[in-house]
Coordinates of N, CA and C in Angstrom, one line a residue:
Chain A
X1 N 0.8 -1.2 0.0 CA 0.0 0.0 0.0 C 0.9 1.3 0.0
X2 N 0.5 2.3 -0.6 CA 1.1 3.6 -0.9 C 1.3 4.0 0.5
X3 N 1.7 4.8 0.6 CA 1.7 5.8 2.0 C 2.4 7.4 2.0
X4 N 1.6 8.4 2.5 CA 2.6 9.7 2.9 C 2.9 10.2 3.7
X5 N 4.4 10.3 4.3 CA 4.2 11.0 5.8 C 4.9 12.6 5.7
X6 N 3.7 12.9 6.5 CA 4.5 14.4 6.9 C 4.5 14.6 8.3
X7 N 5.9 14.5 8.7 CA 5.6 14.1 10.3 C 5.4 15.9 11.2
X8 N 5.9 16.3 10.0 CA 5.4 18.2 11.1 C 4.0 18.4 11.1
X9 N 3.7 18.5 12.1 CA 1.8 18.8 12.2 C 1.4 20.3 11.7
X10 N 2.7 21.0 12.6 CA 2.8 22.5 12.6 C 3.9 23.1 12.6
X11 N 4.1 24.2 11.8 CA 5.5 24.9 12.4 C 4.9 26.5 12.0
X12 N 5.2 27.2 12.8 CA 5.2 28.2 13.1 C 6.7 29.2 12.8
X13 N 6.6 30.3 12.2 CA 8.0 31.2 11.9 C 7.3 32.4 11.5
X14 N 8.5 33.5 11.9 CA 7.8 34.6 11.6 C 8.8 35.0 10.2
X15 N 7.5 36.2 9.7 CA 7.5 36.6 8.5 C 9.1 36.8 7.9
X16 N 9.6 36.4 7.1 CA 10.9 37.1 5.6 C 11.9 35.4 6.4
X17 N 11.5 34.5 7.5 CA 12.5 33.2 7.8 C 12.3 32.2 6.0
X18 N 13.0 31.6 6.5 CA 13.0 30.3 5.4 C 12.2 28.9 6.0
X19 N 11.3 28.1 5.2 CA 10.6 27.2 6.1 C 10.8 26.2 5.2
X20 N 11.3 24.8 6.1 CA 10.7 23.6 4.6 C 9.8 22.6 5.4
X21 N 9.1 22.3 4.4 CA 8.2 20.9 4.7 C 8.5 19.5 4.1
X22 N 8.5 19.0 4.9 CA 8.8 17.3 4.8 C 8.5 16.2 4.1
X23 N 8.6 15.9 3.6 CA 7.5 14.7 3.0 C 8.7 13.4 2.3
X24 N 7.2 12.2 3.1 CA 8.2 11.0 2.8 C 7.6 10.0 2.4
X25 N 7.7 9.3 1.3 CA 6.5 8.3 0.7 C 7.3 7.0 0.5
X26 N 6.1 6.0 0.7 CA 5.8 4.4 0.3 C 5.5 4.3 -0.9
X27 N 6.4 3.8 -1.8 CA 5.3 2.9 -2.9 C 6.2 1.4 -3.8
X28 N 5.2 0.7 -4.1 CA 6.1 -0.3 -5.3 C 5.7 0.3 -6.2
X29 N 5.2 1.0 -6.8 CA 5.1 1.4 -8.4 C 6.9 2.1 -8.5
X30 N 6.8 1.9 -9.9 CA 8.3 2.6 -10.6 C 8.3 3.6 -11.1
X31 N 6.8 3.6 -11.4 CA 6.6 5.0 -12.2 C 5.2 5.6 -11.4
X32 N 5.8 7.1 -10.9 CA 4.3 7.4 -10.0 C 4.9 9.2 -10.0
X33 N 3.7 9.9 -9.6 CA 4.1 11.6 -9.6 C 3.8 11.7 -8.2
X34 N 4.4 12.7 -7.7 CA 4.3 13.2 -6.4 C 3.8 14.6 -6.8
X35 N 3.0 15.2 -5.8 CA 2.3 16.4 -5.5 C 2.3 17.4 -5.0
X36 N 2.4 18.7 -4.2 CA 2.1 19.4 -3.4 C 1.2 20.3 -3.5
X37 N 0.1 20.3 -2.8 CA -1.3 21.5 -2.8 C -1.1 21.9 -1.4
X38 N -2.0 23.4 -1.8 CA -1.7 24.5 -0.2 C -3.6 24.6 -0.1
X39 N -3.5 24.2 1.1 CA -4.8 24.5 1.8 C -5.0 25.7 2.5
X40 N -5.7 27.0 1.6 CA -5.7 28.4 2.7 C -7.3 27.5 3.5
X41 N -7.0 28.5 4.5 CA -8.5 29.0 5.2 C -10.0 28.6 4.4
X42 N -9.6 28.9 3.4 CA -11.1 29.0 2.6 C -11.3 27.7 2.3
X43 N -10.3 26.7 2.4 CA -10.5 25.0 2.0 C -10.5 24.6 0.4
X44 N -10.3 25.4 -0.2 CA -9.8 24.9 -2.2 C -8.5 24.4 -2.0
X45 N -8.0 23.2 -2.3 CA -6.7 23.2 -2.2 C -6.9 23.4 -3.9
X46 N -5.0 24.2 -4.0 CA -4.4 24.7 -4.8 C -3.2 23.5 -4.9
X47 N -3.0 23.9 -6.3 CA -2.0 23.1 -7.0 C -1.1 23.6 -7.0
X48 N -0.1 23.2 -6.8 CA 1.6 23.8 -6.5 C 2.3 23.1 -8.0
X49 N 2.8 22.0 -7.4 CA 3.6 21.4 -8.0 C 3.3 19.7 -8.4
X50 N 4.1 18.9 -9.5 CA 3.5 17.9 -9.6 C 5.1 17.6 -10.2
X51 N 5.6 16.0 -9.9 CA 6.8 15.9 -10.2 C 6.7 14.3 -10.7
X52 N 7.8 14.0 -11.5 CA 6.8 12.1 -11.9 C 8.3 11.7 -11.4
X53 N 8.8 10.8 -11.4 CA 9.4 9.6 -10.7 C 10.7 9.7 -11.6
X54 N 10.7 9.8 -12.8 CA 11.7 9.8 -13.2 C 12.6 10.9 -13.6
X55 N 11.9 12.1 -13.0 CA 12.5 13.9 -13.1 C 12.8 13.6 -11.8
X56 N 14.1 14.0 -11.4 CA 14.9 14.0 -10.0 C 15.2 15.8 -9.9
X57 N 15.5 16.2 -10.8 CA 15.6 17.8 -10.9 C 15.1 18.5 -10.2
X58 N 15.6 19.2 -9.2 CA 15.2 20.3 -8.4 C 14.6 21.1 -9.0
X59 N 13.3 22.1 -8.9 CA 12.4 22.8 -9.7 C 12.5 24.4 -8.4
X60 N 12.6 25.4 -8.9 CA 12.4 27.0 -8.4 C 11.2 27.4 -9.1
X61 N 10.5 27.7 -8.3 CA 9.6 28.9 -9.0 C 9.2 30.1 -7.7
X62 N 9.5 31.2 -8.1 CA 10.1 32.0 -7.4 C 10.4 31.9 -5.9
X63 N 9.9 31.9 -4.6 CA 10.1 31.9 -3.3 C 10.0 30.2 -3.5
X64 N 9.1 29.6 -3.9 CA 9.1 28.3 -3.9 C 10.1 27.4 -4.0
X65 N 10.7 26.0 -3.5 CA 11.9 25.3 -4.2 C 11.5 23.7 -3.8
X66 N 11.5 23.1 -4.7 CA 11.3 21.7 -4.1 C 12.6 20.7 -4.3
X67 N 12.5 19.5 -3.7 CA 14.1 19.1 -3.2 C 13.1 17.4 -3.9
X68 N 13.4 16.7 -4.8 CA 13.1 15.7 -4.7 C 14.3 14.5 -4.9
X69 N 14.0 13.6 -3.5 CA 15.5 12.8 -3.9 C 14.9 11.0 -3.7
X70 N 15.0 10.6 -4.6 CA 14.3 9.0 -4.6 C 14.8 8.5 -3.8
X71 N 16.5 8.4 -3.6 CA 17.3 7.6 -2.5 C 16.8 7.4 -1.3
X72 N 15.9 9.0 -0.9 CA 15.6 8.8 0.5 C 14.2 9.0 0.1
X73 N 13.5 8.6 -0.9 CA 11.9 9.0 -0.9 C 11.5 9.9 -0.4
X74 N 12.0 11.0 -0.1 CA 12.0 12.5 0.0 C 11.5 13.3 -1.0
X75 N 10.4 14.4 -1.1 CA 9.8 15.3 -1.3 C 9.8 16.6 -1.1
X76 N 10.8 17.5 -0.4 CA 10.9 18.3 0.3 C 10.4 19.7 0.0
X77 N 9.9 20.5 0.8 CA 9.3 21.9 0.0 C 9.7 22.9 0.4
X78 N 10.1 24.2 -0.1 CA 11.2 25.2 1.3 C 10.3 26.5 0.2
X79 N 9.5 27.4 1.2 CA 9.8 28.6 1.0 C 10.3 29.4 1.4
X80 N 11.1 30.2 1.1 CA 12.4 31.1 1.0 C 11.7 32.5 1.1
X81 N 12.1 33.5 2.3 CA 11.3 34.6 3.0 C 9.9 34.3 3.2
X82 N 9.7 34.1 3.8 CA 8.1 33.4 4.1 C 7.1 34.9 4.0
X83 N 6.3 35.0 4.1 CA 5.4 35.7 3.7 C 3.9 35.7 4.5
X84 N 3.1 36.2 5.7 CA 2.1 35.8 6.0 C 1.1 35.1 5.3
X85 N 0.8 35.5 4.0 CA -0.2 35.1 3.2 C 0.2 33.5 2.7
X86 N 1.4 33.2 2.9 CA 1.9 31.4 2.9 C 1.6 31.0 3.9
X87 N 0.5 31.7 4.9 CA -0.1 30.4 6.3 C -1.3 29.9 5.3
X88 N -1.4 28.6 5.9 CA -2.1 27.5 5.2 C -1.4 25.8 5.6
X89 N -2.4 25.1 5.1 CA -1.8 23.3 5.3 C -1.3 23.3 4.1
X90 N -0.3 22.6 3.9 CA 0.3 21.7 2.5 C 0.1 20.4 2.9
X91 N -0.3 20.3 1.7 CA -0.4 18.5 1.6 C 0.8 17.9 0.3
X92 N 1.4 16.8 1.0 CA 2.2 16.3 -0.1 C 1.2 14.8 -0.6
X93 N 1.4 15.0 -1.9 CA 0.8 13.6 -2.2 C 1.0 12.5 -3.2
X94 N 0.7 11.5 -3.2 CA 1.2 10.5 -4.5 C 0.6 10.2 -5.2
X95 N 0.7 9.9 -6.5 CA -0.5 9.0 -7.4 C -0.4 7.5 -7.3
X96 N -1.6 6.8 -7.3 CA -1.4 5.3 -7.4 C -2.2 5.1 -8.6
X97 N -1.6 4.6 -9.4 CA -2.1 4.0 -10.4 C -3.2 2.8 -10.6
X98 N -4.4 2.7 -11.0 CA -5.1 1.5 -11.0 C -5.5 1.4 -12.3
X99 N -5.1 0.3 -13.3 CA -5.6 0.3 -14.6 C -6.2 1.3 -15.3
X100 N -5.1 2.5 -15.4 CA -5.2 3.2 -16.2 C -5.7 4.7 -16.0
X101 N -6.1 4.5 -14.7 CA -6.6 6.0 -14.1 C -5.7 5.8 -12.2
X102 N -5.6 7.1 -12.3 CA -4.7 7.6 -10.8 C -5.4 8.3 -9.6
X103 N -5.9 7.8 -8.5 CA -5.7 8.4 -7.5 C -4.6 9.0 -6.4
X104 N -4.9 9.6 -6.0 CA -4.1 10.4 -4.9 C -4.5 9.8 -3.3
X105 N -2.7 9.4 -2.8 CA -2.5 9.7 -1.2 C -2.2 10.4 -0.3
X106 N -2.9 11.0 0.0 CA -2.6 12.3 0.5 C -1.7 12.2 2.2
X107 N -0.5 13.1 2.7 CA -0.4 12.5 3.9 C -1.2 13.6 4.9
X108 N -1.3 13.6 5.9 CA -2.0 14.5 6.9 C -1.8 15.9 7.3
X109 N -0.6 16.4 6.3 CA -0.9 17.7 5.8 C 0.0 18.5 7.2
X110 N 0.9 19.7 6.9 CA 1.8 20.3 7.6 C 0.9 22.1 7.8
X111 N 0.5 22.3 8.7 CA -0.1 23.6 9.6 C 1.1 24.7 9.1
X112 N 0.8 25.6 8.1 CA 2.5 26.4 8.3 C 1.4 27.7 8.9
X113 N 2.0 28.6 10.0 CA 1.7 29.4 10.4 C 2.5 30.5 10.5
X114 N 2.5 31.9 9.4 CA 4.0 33.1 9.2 C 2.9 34.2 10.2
X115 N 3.6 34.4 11.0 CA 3.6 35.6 11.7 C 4.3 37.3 11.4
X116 N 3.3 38.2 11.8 CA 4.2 39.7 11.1 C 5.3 39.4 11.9
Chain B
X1 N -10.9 30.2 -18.1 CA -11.4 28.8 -18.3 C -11.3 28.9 -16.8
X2 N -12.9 28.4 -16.5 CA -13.2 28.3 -15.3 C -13.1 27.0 -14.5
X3 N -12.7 27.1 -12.9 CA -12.3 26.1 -12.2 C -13.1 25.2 -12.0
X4 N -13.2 24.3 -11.3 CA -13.8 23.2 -10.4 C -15.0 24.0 -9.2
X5 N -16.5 23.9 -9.6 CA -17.5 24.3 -8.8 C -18.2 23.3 -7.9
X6 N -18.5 23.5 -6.9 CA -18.8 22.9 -6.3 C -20.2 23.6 -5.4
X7 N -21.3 22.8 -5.2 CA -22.5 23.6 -4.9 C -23.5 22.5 -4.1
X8 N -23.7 22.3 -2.3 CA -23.5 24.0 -2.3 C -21.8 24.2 -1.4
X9 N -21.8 25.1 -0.7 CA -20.1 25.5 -0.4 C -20.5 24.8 1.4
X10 N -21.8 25.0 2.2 CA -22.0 24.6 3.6 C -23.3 24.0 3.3
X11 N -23.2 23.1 3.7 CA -24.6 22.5 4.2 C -24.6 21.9 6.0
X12 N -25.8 22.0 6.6 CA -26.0 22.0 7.9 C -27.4 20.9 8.0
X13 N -27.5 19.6 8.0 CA -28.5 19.0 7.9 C -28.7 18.2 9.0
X14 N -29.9 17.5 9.5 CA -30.3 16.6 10.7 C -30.0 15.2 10.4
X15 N -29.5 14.3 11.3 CA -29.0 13.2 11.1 C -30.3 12.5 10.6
X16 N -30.2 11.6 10.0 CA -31.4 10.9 9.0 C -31.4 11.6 7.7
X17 N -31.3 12.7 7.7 CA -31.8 13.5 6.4 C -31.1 13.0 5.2
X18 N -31.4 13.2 3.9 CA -30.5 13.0 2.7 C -30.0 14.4 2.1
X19 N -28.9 14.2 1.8 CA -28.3 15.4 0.9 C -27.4 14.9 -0.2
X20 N -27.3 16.1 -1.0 CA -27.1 15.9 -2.5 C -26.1 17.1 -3.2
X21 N -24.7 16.7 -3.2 CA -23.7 18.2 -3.8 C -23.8 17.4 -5.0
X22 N -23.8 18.9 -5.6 CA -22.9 19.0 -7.0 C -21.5 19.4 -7.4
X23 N -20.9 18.8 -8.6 CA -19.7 19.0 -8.7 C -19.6 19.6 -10.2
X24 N -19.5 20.8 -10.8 CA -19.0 21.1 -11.8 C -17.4 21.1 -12.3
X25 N -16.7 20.0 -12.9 CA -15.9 20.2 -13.2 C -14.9 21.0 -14.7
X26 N -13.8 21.4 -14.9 CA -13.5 22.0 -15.7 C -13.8 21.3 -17.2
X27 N -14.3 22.1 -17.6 CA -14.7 21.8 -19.2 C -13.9 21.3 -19.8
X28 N -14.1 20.0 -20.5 CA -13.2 19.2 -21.1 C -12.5 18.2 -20.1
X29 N -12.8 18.7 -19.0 CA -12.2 17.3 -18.1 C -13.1 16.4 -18.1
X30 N -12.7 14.9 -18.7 CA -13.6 14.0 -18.5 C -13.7 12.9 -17.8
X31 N -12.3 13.4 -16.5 CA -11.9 12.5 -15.2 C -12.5 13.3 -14.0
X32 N -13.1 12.6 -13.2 CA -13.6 13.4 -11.7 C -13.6 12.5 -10.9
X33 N -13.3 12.9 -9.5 CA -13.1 12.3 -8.2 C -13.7 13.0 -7.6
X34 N -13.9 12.2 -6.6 CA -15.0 13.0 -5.4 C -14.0 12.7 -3.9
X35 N -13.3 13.3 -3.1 CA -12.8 12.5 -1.8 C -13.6 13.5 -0.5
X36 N -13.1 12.9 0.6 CA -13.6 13.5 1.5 C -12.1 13.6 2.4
X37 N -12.5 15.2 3.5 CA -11.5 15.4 4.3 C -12.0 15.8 5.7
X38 N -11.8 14.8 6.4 CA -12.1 15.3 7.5 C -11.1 16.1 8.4
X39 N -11.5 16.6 9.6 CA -10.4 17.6 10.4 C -9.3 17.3 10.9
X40 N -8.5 18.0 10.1 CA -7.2 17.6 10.9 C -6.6 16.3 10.1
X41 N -6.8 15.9 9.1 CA -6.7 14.9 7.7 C -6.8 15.4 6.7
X42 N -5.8 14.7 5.6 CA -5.7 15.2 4.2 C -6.9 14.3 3.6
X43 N -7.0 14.5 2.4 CA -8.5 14.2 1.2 C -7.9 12.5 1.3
X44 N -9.2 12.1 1.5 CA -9.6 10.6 1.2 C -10.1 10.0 -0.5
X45 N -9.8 9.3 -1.0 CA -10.7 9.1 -2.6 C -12.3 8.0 -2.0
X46 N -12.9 8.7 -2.7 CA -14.1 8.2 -2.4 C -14.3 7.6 -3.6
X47 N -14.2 7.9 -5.0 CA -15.1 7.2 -6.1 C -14.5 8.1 -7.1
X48 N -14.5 7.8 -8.6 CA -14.0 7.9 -9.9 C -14.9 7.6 -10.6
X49 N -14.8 8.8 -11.5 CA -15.6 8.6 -13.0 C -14.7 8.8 -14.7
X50 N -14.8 8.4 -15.3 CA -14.4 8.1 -16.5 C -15.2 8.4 -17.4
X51 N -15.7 9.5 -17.9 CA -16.6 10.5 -18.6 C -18.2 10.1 -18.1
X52 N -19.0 9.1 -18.0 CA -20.3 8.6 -17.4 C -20.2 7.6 -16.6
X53 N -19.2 6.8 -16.6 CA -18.8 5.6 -16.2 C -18.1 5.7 -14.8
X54 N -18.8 4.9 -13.8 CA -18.4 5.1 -12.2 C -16.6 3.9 -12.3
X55 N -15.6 3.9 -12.3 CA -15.1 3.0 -12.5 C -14.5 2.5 -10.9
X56 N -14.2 3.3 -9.9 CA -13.8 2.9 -8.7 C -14.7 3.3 -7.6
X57 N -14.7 2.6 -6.7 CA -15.4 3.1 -5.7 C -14.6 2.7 -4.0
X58 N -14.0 3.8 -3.6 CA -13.4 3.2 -2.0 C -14.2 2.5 -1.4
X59 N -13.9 1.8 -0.3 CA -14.6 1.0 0.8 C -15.1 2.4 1.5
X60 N -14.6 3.3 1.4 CA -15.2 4.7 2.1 C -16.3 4.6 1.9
X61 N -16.6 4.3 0.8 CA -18.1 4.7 0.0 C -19.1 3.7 0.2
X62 N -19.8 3.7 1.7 CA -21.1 2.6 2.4 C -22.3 2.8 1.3
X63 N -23.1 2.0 1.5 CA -24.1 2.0 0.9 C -24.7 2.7 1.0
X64 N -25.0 4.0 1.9 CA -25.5 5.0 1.8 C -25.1 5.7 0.9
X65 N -24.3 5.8 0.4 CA -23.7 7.0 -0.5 C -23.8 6.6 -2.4
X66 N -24.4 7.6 -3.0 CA -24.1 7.4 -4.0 C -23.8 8.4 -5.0
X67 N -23.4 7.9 -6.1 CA -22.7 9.2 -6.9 C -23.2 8.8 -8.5
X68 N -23.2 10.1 -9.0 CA -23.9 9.9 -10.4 C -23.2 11.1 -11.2
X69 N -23.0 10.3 -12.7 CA -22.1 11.8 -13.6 C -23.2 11.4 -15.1
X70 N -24.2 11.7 -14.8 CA -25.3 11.2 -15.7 C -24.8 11.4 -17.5
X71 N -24.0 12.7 -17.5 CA -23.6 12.8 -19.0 C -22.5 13.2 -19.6
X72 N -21.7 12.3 -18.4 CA -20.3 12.9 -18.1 C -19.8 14.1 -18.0
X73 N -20.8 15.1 -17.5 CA -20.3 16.6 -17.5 C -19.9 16.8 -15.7
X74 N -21.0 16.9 -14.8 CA -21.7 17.6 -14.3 C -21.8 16.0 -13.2
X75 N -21.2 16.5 -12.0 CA -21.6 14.6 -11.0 C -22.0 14.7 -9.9
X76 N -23.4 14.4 -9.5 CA -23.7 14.5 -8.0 C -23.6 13.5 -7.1
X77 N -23.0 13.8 -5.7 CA -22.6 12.6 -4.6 C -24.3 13.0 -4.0
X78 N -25.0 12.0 -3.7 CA -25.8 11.9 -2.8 C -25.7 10.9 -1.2
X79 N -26.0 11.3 -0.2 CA -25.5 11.0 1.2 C -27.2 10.8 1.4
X80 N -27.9 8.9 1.9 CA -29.0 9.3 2.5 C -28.4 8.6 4.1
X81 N -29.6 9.0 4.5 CA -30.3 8.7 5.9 C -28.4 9.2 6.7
X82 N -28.3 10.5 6.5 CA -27.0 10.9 7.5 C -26.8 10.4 9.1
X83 N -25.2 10.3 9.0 CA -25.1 10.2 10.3 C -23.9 11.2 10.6
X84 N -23.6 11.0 12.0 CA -22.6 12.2 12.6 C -21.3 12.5 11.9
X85 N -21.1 10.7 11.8 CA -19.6 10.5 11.3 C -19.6 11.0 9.5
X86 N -20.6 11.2 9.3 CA -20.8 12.1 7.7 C -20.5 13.4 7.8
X87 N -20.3 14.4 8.9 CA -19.5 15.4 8.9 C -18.2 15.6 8.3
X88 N -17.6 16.1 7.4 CA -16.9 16.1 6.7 C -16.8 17.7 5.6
X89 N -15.7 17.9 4.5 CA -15.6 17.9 3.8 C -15.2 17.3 2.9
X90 N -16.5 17.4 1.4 CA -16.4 17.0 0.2 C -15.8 17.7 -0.9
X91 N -14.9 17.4 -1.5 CA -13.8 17.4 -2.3 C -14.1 16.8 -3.8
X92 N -14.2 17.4 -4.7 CA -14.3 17.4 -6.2 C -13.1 17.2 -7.0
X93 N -12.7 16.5 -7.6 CA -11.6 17.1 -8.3 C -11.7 16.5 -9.9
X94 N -10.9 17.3 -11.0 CA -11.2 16.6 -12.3 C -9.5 16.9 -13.1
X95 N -9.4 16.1 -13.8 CA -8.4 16.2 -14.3 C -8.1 15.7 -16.3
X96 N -7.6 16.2 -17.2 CA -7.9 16.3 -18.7 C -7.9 15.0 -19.3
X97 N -8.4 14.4 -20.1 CA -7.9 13.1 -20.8 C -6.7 13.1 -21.2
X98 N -6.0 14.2 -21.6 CA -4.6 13.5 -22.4 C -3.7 13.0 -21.3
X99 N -2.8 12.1 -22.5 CA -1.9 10.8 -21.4 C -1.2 11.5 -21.1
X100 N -0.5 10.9 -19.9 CA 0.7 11.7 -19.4 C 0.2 12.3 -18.1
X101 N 1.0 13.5 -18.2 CA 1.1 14.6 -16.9 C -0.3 15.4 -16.8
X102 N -0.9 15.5 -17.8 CA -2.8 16.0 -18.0 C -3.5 15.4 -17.0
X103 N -3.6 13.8 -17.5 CA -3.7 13.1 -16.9 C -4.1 12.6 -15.3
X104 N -2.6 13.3 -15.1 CA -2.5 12.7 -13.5 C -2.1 13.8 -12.5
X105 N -2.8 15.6 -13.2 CA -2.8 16.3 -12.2 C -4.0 16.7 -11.9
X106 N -5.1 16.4 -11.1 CA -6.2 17.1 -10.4 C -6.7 18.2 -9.6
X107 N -7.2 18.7 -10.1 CA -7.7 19.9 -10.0 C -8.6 19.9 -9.2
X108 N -8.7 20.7 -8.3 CA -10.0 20.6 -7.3 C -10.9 21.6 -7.1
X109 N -12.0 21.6 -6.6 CA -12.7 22.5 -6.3 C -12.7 23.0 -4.9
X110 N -14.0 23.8 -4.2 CA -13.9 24.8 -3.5 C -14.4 24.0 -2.1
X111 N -14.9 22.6 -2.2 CA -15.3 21.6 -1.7 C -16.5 22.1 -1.0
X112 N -17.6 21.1 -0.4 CA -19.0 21.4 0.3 C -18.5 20.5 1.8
X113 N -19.0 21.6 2.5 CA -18.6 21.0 3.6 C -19.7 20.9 4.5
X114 N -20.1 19.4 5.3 CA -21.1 19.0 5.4 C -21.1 18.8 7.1
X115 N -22.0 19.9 7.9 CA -22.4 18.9 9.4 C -23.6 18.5 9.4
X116 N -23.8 17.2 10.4 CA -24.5 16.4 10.4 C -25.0 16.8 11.9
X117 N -25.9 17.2 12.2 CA -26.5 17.6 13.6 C -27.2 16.6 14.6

């Protein structure tokens, strides 16, 4: 069975710090995409990022940076000067494949809270 | 090109009652998922459609619950005879036919979020 962990429940930092979020996944597939969506307040999660199994490449998009390293099934997320309006949950996630269409594992999602 | 709608955004209903969301997904998407999130928990997969065609269904998904995408546009989850543990948010999501990365990114909506009284 797939699995995701995000072992920070919460972290807390005040505003212009650097913050990264965790993420550590299960799977036997060989070929699978990993995910990140941000849950504001309002409950829409939003689409960040989406990475497949065989792109190991580190990806920037502006404050954003993700760290993906297979060796350690690592996912990692870091925003760089944090910003109050980046409080929200992230969720890291995985696809599982079932004959031909993909669901998502979602792990239980990281509380980021930026203070002025 | 408009997102993933979901209707209604709160519902507040009596345990026994039936209720019924809708899900508008993005035009041209002819993949949709429905999950649920409860508090303090990331989205669950509830069920899958493949343009009209129900193709998965979680064990999440009791016999009370049912879901319908009558013309592959447009898909309603119906919840009868509610109970407590039906408190939740409901979660839409759709994603393009083409193979690949289209595929297998989901898009979600604004989700309906549901107490059971």
């Amino acid at each position: 069975a797939q699995k995701v962990t995000q072992a920070q429940t919460e972290i807390s930092v005040v505003e212009k710090e650097d913050v990264t979020l965790d993420c550590v996944y299960e799977t036997r597939d060989t070929t699978y995409y990993l995910f990140w969506y941000k849950q504001p307040p309002s409950g829409e999660l939003v689409f960040l990022i989406r990475r497949n199994s065989f792109d190991e490449q580190n990806e920037i998009s502006g404050r954003y940076s993700w760290n993906f390293q297979k060796s350690t099934s690592s996912f990692n997320f870091t925003i760089t000067a944090s910003q109050v309006v980046d409080s929200a949950v992230y969720f890291c996630a995985l696809s599982e494949r079932n004959s031909g269409y993909s669901t998502l594992t979602f792990g239980k999602g990281t509380m980021l809270l930026v203070s002025p | 090109d408009t997102g993933v709608s979901q209707d209604p955004r709160h519902k507040i209903t009596k345990r026994g009652q039936n209720v019924t969301f809708r899900c508008d997904p993005i035009s041209e998407h002819n993949r949709l998922y429905w999950y649920r999130q409860t508090l303090g928990q990331g989205p669950e997969f509830l069920t899958y459609f493949q343009n009209e065609a129900q193709l998965e269904k979680s064990r999440l998904l009791s016999d009370r619950f049912s879901a319908e995408r009558p013309k592959g546009s447009f898909s309603t989850l119906e919840i009868q005879r509610t109970e407590q543990g039906d408190s939740a948010m409901y979660l839409c999501a759709s994603s393009s036919p083409f193979p690949g990365e289209g595929q297998e990114t989901q898009y979600f909506g604004p989700g309906t979020r549901l107490l059971v009284l």
